[in-house]
Amino acid sequence: MNKSIIILLTLFFGITLNGLSQSTTPKDFFVGKWEFTVMGTPNGDAKFSTNLIRKDGKLTGELSDPTNPTKEKIAITKIEDSADKITIYFTSSGYDVNLEMSKTDENTLKGSMMGMFDAKGIRLKE
């Protein structure tokens, strides 16, 4: 066999193996348990907890009051997410609400509710 063909085949297989080793699926950042605090609402600071799961390619879940587990849960109507940003849509007290959060590090989020109230999110331990 010609030396140049052997070199080309070696390079091809080396590049292919290197590419395959780097194609591991990245962690689904927003999946899991979170607690959100929205500061300064007319009713004071509000807390929500959720366990976000990915179902059929889309994030879903429901919001609950961590201070009152018997209180009725709030259905999440829609979630938009990207690598470092999430927007959660739900209805509360007859109002359509959105909570827009951005990743600040591996376990915290920062953002706002309705663009008016500052909010933070903390990943809860499983």
Short mmCIF file of N, CA, C and O in Angstrom, two decimals, residues 27-36 49-54 59-60 122-126:
data_model
loop_
_atom_site.label_atom_id
_atom_site.label_comp_id
_atom_site.label_asym_id
_atom_site.label_seq_id
_atom_site.Cartn_x
_atom_site.Cartn_y
_atom_site.Cartn_z
N LYS A 27 -25.55 18.00 29.44
CA LYS A 27 -26.55 17.90 30.50
C LYS A 27 -27.71 18.85 30.19
O LYS A 27 -27.52 19.95 29.73
N ASP A 28 -28.90 18.40 30.46
CA ASP A 28 -30.11 19.21 30.27
C ASP A 28 -30.22 20.12 31.49
O ASP A 28 -30.78 19.74 32.51
N PHE A 29 -29.69 21.33 31.40
CA PHE A 29 -29.48 22.22 32.54
C PHE A 29 -30.74 22.47 33.37
O PHE A 29 -30.71 22.45 34.59
N PHE A 30 -31.86 22.76 32.75
CA PHE A 30 -33.04 23.19 33.49
C PHE A 30 -33.88 22.04 34.07
O PHE A 30 -34.75 22.28 34.90
N VAL A 31 -33.61 20.82 33.67
CA VAL A 31 -34.34 19.68 34.22
C VAL A 31 -33.95 19.51 35.69
O VAL A 31 -32.79 19.58 36.05
N GLY A 32 -34.96 19.32 36.53
CA GLY A 32 -34.71 19.10 37.95
C GLY A 32 -35.55 19.99 38.83
O GLY A 32 -36.46 20.69 38.37
N LYS A 33 -35.23 19.97 40.12
CA LYS A 33 -36.00 20.71 41.11
C LYS A 33 -35.41 22.11 41.29
O LYS A 33 -34.20 22.27 41.45
N TRP A 34 -36.30 23.11 41.28
CA TRP A 34 -35.92 24.51 41.42
C TRP A 34 -36.83 25.21 42.41
O TRP A 34 -37.99 24.85 42.55
N GLU A 35 -36.29 26.24 43.06
CA GLU A 35 -37.10 27.13 43.87
C GLU A 35 -36.87 28.55 43.36
O GLU A 35 -35.72 28.98 43.19
N PHE A 36 -37.96 29.25 43.08
CA PHE A 36 -37.90 30.62 42.56
C PHE A 36 -38.44 31.57 43.62
O PHE A 36 -39.45 31.27 44.28
N SER A 49 -41.89 26.52 43.94
CA SER A 49 -40.96 25.42 43.67
C SER A 49 -41.55 24.59 42.54
O SER A 49 -42.76 24.58 42.31
N THR A 50 -40.66 23.91 41.83
CA THR A 50 -41.09 23.07 40.71
C THR A 50 -40.09 21.96 40.48
O THR A 50 -38.93 22.06 40.90
N ASN A 51 -40.55 20.93 39.83
CA ASN A 51 -39.67 19.87 39.34
C ASN A 51 -39.87 19.81 37.84
O ASN A 51 -40.87 19.26 37.36
N LEU A 52 -38.95 20.41 37.09
CA LEU A 52 -39.07 20.45 35.63
C LEU A 52 -38.58 19.14 35.03
O LEU A 52 -37.53 18.63 35.40
N ILE A 53 -39.37 18.61 34.11
CA ILE A 53 -38.99 17.39 33.40
C ILE A 53 -39.11 17.66 31.90
O ILE A 53 -39.87 18.52 31.48
N ARG A 54 -38.34 16.93 31.12
CA ARG A 54 -38.44 17.05 29.67
C ARG A 54 -39.27 15.87 29.17
O ARG A 54 -38.92 14.72 29.39
N LEU A 59 -39.89 21.01 27.97
CA LEU A 59 -39.93 21.09 29.42
C LEU A 59 -41.36 21.28 29.89
O LEU A 59 -42.15 21.97 29.25
N THR A 60 -41.68 20.67 31.03
CA THR A 60 -43.00 20.79 31.61
C THR A 60 -42.89 20.65 33.12
O THR A 60 -41.88 20.20 33.65
N ILE A 122 -32.93 28.93 42.51
CA ILE A 122 -31.88 28.10 43.09
C ILE A 122 -32.24 26.64 42.82
O ILE A 122 -33.36 26.21 43.05
N ARG A 123 -31.23 25.88 42.32
CA ARG A 123 -31.44 24.45 42.11
C ARG A 123 -31.50 23.77 43.48
O ARG A 123 -30.66 24.00 44.35
N LEU A 124 -32.51 22.95 43.68
CA LEU A 124 -32.66 22.21 44.93
C LEU A 124 -31.92 20.87 44.82
O LEU A 124 -31.87 20.28 43.76
N LYS A 125 -31.40 20.41 45.93
CA LYS A 125 -30.73 19.12 45.96
C LYS A 125 -31.74 18.02 45.73
O LYS A 125 -32.86 18.07 46.22
N GLU A 126 -31.36 17.04 44.93
CA GLU A 126 -32.27 15.92 44.61
C GLU A 126 -32.46 15.04 45.81
O GLU A 126 -31.74 14.87 46.65
#
